[in-house]
Amino acid sequence: MMISALLHTVGDLLMHRSVSWLAGIAAVACVFTFAAPASATSDFARAWKEAYLAGDDVDADFVKTARKAGCYVCHIKGHPKKKEVRNEYGKAIHEFLKKEDFPKDYLKEKPEEAKKKMVEGFKKAGEKKSSDGEKFADKIKAGKLPATDAEL
């Protein structure tokens, strides 16, 4: 009888630890699943917004339109592979800025240097022409979204 009670107690303890262990694993999995990953891509978007949507001289309607467009300033709306497929402006930016050139450690250790390089890339891309013949930078200065093929 005593051995049976001891085995029952040990079994309850192991069961309780297993449940706690599984709950801990589930919590960690949720954090990794739902946490926004820090990546160069989000840093590119942040730097673009600071470069083109900040300041007193920026048209409020353009700011509203660009913020509403969000990712689609550089990507194509409705495409099943939206993170991988770029519109014409996104392709122009990609010529000068590669995600691989901005690893997480670099972004963390030298944020100002990284931002400066990003803005330089945006300016170089801005000198390229859209399919409508207008430079991307001129379109942005005129308060228009740069890409003609963003499907917006």
PDB file of C-alpha atoms in Angstrom:
ATOM      1  CA  MET A   1       0.000   0.000   0.000  1.00  0.00           C
ATOM      2  CA  MET A   2       2.795   2.389   0.885  1.00  0.00           C
ATOM      3  CA  ILE A   3       4.617   1.689  -2.390  1.00  0.00           C
ATOM      4  CA  SER A   4       1.411   2.290  -4.311  1.00  0.00           C
ATOM      5  CA  ALA A   5       0.921   5.670  -2.607  1.00  0.00           C
ATOM      6  CA  LEU A   6       4.551   6.596  -3.277  1.00  0.00           C
ATOM      7  CA  LEU A   7       4.275   5.654  -6.959  1.00  0.00           C
ATOM      8  CA  HIS A   8       1.028   7.615  -7.218  1.00  0.00           C
ATOM      9  CA  THR A   9       2.704  10.711  -5.690  1.00  0.00           C
ATOM     10  CA  VAL A  10       5.751  10.396  -7.970  1.00  0.00           C
ATOM     11  CA  GLY A  11       3.432   9.968 -10.967  1.00  0.00           C
ATOM     12  CA  ASP A  12       1.477  13.104 -10.028  1.00  0.00           C
ATOM     13  CA  LEU A  13       4.727  15.058  -9.646  1.00  0.00           C
ATOM     14  CA  LEU A  14       6.042  13.924 -13.030  1.00  0.00           C
ATOM     15  CA  MET A  15       2.702  14.697 -14.670  1.00  0.00           C
ATOM     16  CA  HIS A  16       2.686  18.196 -13.130  1.00  0.00           C
ATOM     17  CA  ARG A  17       6.259  18.856 -14.313  1.00  0.00           C
ATOM     18  CA  SER A  18       5.417  17.632 -17.818  1.00  0.00           C
ATOM     19  CA  VAL A  19       2.436  19.960 -18.030  1.00  0.00           C
ATOM     20  CA  SER A  20       4.539  22.887 -16.775  1.00  0.00           C
ATOM     21  CA  TRP A  21       7.291  22.015 -19.238  1.00  0.00           C
ATOM     22  CA  LEU A  22       4.846  21.819 -22.142  1.00  0.00           C
ATOM     23  CA  ALA A  23       3.238  25.115 -21.140  1.00  0.00           C
ATOM     24  CA  GLY A  24       6.674  26.748 -21.132  1.00  0.00           C
ATOM     25  CA  ILE A  25       7.489  25.389 -24.580  1.00  0.00           C
ATOM     26  CA  ALA A  26       4.128  26.580 -25.894  1.00  0.00           C
ATOM     27  CA  ALA A  27       4.726  30.080 -24.490  1.00  0.00           C
ATOM     28  CA  VAL A  28       8.156  30.314 -26.125  1.00  0.00           C
ATOM     29  CA  ALA A  29       6.735  29.064 -29.427  1.00  0.00           C
ATOM     30  CA  CYS A  30       4.045  31.765 -29.311  1.00  0.00           C
ATOM     31  CA  VAL A  31       6.628  34.479 -28.710  1.00  0.00           C
ATOM     32  CA  PHE A  32       8.674  33.370 -31.723  1.00  0.00           C
ATOM     33  CA  THR A  33       5.601  32.947 -33.895  1.00  0.00           C
ATOM     34  CA  PHE A  34       3.934  36.274 -33.208  1.00  0.00           C
ATOM     35  CA  ALA A  35       6.890  38.562 -32.496  1.00  0.00           C
ATOM     36  CA  ALA A  36       7.768  40.936 -35.322  1.00  0.00           C
ATOM     37  CA  PRO A  37      11.170  39.968 -36.627  1.00  0.00           C
ATOM     38  CA  ALA A  38      13.811  42.666 -36.680  1.00  0.00           C
ATOM     39  CA  SER A  39      15.115  42.708 -40.195  1.00  0.00           C
ATOM     40  CA  ALA A  40      16.707  44.959 -42.719  1.00  0.00           C
ATOM     41  CA  THR A  41      13.435  45.102 -44.593  1.00  0.00           C
ATOM     42  CA  SER A  42      11.582  46.815 -41.761  1.00  0.00           C
ATOM     43  CA  ASP A  43      14.592  49.077 -41.287  1.00  0.00           C
ATOM     44  CA  PHE A  44      14.468  49.988 -44.995  1.00  0.00           C
ATOM     45  CA  ALA A  45      10.799  50.910 -44.626  1.00  0.00           C
ATOM     46  CA  ARG A  46      11.479  52.963 -41.501  1.00  0.00           C
ATOM     47  CA  ALA A  47      14.395  54.806 -43.153  1.00  0.00           C
ATOM     48  CA  TRP A  48      12.305  55.487 -46.282  1.00  0.00           C
ATOM     49  CA  LYS A  49       9.497  56.948 -44.186  1.00  0.00           C
ATOM     50  CA  GLU A  50      11.944  59.154 -42.293  1.00  0.00           C
ATOM     51  CA  ALA A  51      13.561  60.308 -45.543  1.00  0.00           C
ATOM     52  CA  TYR A  52      10.371  61.002 -47.513  1.00  0.00           C
ATOM     53  CA  LEU A  53       7.486  61.391 -45.077  1.00  0.00           C
ATOM     54  CA  ALA A  54       9.024  63.521 -42.338  1.00  0.00           C
ATOM     55  CA  GLY A  55       9.463  67.263 -42.272  1.00  0.00           C
ATOM     56  CA  ASP A  56       7.368  70.388 -42.583  1.00  0.00           C
ATOM     57  CA  ASP A  57       7.728  70.625 -46.357  1.00  0.00           C
ATOM     58  CA  VAL A  58       6.153  67.217 -47.075  1.00  0.00           C
ATOM     59  CA  ASP A  59       2.637  67.277 -48.494  1.00  0.00           C
ATOM     60  CA  ALA A  60       0.181  65.903 -45.914  1.00  0.00           C
ATOM     61  CA  ASP A  61      -1.843  64.115 -48.602  1.00  0.00           C
ATOM     62  CA  PHE A  62       1.289  62.363 -49.857  1.00  0.00           C
ATOM     63  CA  VAL A  63       2.156  61.276 -46.320  1.00  0.00           C
ATOM     64  CA  LYS A  64      -1.337  59.852 -45.898  1.00  0.00           C
ATOM     65  CA  THR A  65      -1.224  58.089 -49.282  1.00  0.00           C
ATOM     66  CA  ALA A  66       2.261  56.660 -48.720  1.00  0.00           C
ATOM     67  CA  ARG A  67       1.434  55.457 -45.201  1.00  0.00           C
ATOM     68  CA  LYS A  68      -1.710  53.803 -46.527  1.00  0.00           C
ATOM     69  CA  ALA A  69       0.330  52.150 -49.293  1.00  0.00           C
ATOM     70  CA  GLY A  70       2.788  50.850 -46.689  1.00  0.00           C
ATOM     71  CA  CYS A  71       4.763  47.908 -48.039  1.00  0.00           C
ATOM     72  CA  TYR A  72       3.298  48.503 -51.477  1.00  0.00           C
ATOM     73  CA  VAL A  73       5.462  51.555 -52.039  1.00  0.00           C
ATOM     74  CA  CYS A  74       8.034  48.902 -53.049  1.00  0.00           C
ATOM     75  CA  HIS A  75       5.985  45.713 -53.407  1.00  0.00           C
ATOM     76  CA  ILE A  76       2.978  44.633 -55.471  1.00  0.00           C
ATOM     77  CA  LYS A  77      -0.365  44.562 -53.721  1.00  0.00           C
ATOM     78  CA  GLY A  78      -2.248  41.297 -53.871  1.00  0.00           C
ATOM     79  CA  HIS A  79       0.683  39.206 -55.060  1.00  0.00           C
ATOM     80  CA  PRO A  80       0.886  35.870 -53.223  1.00  0.00           C
ATOM     81  CA  LYS A  81       4.629  36.352 -52.645  1.00  0.00           C
ATOM     82  CA  LYS A  82       4.363  39.995 -51.613  1.00  0.00           C
ATOM     83  CA  LYS A  83       7.618  40.065 -49.644  1.00  0.00           C
ATOM     84  CA  GLU A  84       9.647  38.692 -52.543  1.00  0.00           C
ATOM     85  CA  VAL A  85       8.045  40.436 -55.506  1.00  0.00           C
ATOM     86  CA  ARG A  86       8.914  44.089 -55.987  1.00  0.00           C
ATOM     87  CA  ASN A  87       7.289  46.725 -58.126  1.00  0.00           C
ATOM     88  CA  GLU A  88       9.441  48.886 -60.410  1.00  0.00           C
ATOM     89  CA  TYR A  89      10.461  51.229 -57.588  1.00  0.00           C
ATOM     90  CA  GLY A  90      11.268  48.313 -55.287  1.00  0.00           C
ATOM     91  CA  LYS A  91      13.432  46.807 -58.047  1.00  0.00           C
ATOM     92  CA  ALA A  92      15.274  50.121 -58.442  1.00  0.00           C
ATOM     93  CA  ILE A  93      15.932  50.268 -54.698  1.00  0.00           C
ATOM     94  CA  HIS A  94      17.027  46.631 -54.701  1.00  0.00           C
ATOM     95  CA  GLU A  95      19.735  47.484 -57.255  1.00  0.00           C
ATOM     96  CA  PHE A  96      21.414  49.624 -54.601  1.00  0.00           C
ATOM     97  CA  LEU A  97      20.297  48.109 -51.305  1.00  0.00           C
ATOM     98  CA  LYS A  98      20.508  44.426 -50.444  1.00  0.00           C
ATOM     99  CA  LYS A  99      19.108  43.009 -47.231  1.00  0.00           C
ATOM    100  CA  GLU A 100      22.265  40.904 -46.848  1.00  0.00           C
ATOM    101  CA  ASP A 101      24.384  44.076 -46.620  1.00  0.00           C
ATOM    102  CA  PHE A 102      22.503  45.111 -43.483  1.00  0.00           C
ATOM    103  CA  PRO A 103      22.808  42.243 -40.990  1.00  0.00           C
ATOM    104  CA  LYS A 104      21.097  42.604 -37.637  1.00  0.00           C
ATOM    105  CA  ASP A 105      24.394  43.195 -35.793  1.00  0.00           C
ATOM    106  CA  TYR A 106      25.384  46.004 -38.170  1.00  0.00           C
ATOM    107  CA  LEU A 107      21.999  47.685 -37.815  1.00  0.00           C
ATOM    108  CA  LYS A 108      22.263  47.475 -34.039  1.00  0.00           C
ATOM    109  CA  GLU A 109      25.898  48.565 -33.706  1.00  0.00           C
ATOM    110  CA  LYS A 110      25.966  51.308 -36.367  1.00  0.00           C
ATOM    111  CA  PRO A 111      22.391  52.516 -36.888  1.00  0.00           C
ATOM    112  CA  GLU A 112      23.316  55.988 -38.156  1.00  0.00           C
ATOM    113  CA  GLU A 113      25.818  54.622 -40.668  1.00  0.00           C
ATOM    114  CA  ALA A 114      23.281  52.061 -41.876  1.00  0.00           C
ATOM    115  CA  LYS A 115      20.578  54.720 -42.210  1.00  0.00           C
ATOM    116  CA  LYS A 116      22.944  56.953 -44.194  1.00  0.00           C
ATOM    117  CA  LYS A 117      23.691  54.084 -46.611  1.00  0.00           C
ATOM    118  CA  MET A 118      19.980  53.393 -46.981  1.00  0.00           C
ATOM    119  CA  VAL A 119      19.195  57.017 -47.798  1.00  0.00           C
ATOM    120  CA  GLU A 120      22.029  57.028 -50.367  1.00  0.00           C
ATOM    121  CA  GLY A 121      20.468  53.937 -51.947  1.00  0.00           C
ATOM    122  CA  PHE A 122      17.046  55.611 -52.023  1.00  0.00           C
ATOM    123  CA  LYS A 123      18.556  58.654 -53.742  1.00  0.00           C
ATOM    124  CA  LYS A 124      20.304  56.512 -56.363  1.00  0.00           C
ATOM    125  CA  ALA A 125      17.078  54.614 -56.996  1.00  0.00           C
ATOM    126  CA  GLY A 126      15.263  57.941 -57.252  1.00  0.00           C
ATOM    127  CA  GLU A 127      17.367  58.844 -60.290  1.00  0.00           C
ATOM    128  CA  LYS A 128      16.027  55.821 -62.162  1.00  0.00           C
ATOM    129  CA  LYS A 129      12.983  56.285 -64.365  1.00  0.00           C
ATOM    130  CA  SER A 130       9.568  54.811 -63.867  1.00  0.00           C
ATOM    131  CA  SER A 131       7.857  53.095 -66.792  1.00  0.00           C
ATOM    132  CA  ASP A 132       5.980  56.358 -67.385  1.00  0.00           C
ATOM    133  CA  GLY A 133       9.314  58.080 -68.129  1.00  0.00           C
ATOM    134  CA  GLU A 134       9.416  60.157 -64.953  1.00  0.00           C
ATOM    135  CA  LYS A 135      12.207  59.809 -62.389  1.00  0.00           C
ATOM    136  CA  PHE A 136      11.081  58.185 -59.164  1.00  0.00           C
ATOM    137  CA  ALA A 137      12.492  61.116 -57.155  1.00  0.00           C
ATOM    138  CA  ASP A 138      10.518  63.623 -59.242  1.00  0.00           C
ATOM    139  CA  LYS A 139       7.324  61.661 -58.671  1.00  0.00           C
ATOM    140  CA  ILE A 140       7.921  61.612 -54.925  1.00  0.00           C
ATOM    141  CA  LYS A 141       8.681  65.355 -54.899  1.00  0.00           C
ATOM    142  CA  ALA A 142       5.415  65.903 -56.771  1.00  0.00           C
ATOM    143  CA  GLY A 143       3.553  64.001 -54.057  1.00  0.00           C
ATOM    144  CA  LYS A 144       2.931  60.860 -56.113  1.00  0.00           C
ATOM    145  CA  LEU A 145       3.743  57.276 -55.278  1.00  0.00           C
ATOM    146  CA  PRO A 146       6.824  56.289 -57.279  1.00  0.00           C
ATOM    147  CA  ALA A 147       5.754  52.990 -58.871  1.00  0.00           C
ATOM    148  CA  THR A 148       3.190  52.693 -61.635  1.00  0.00           C
ATOM    149  CA  ASP A 149       2.860  48.917 -61.188  1.00  0.00           C
ATOM    150  CA  ALA A 150       2.122  48.651 -57.459  1.00  0.00           C
ATOM    151  CA  GLU A 151      -1.510  47.655 -58.170  1.00  0.00           C
ATOM    152  CA  LEU A 152      -2.822  50.313 -55.777  1.00  0.00           C
TER     153      LEU A 152
END
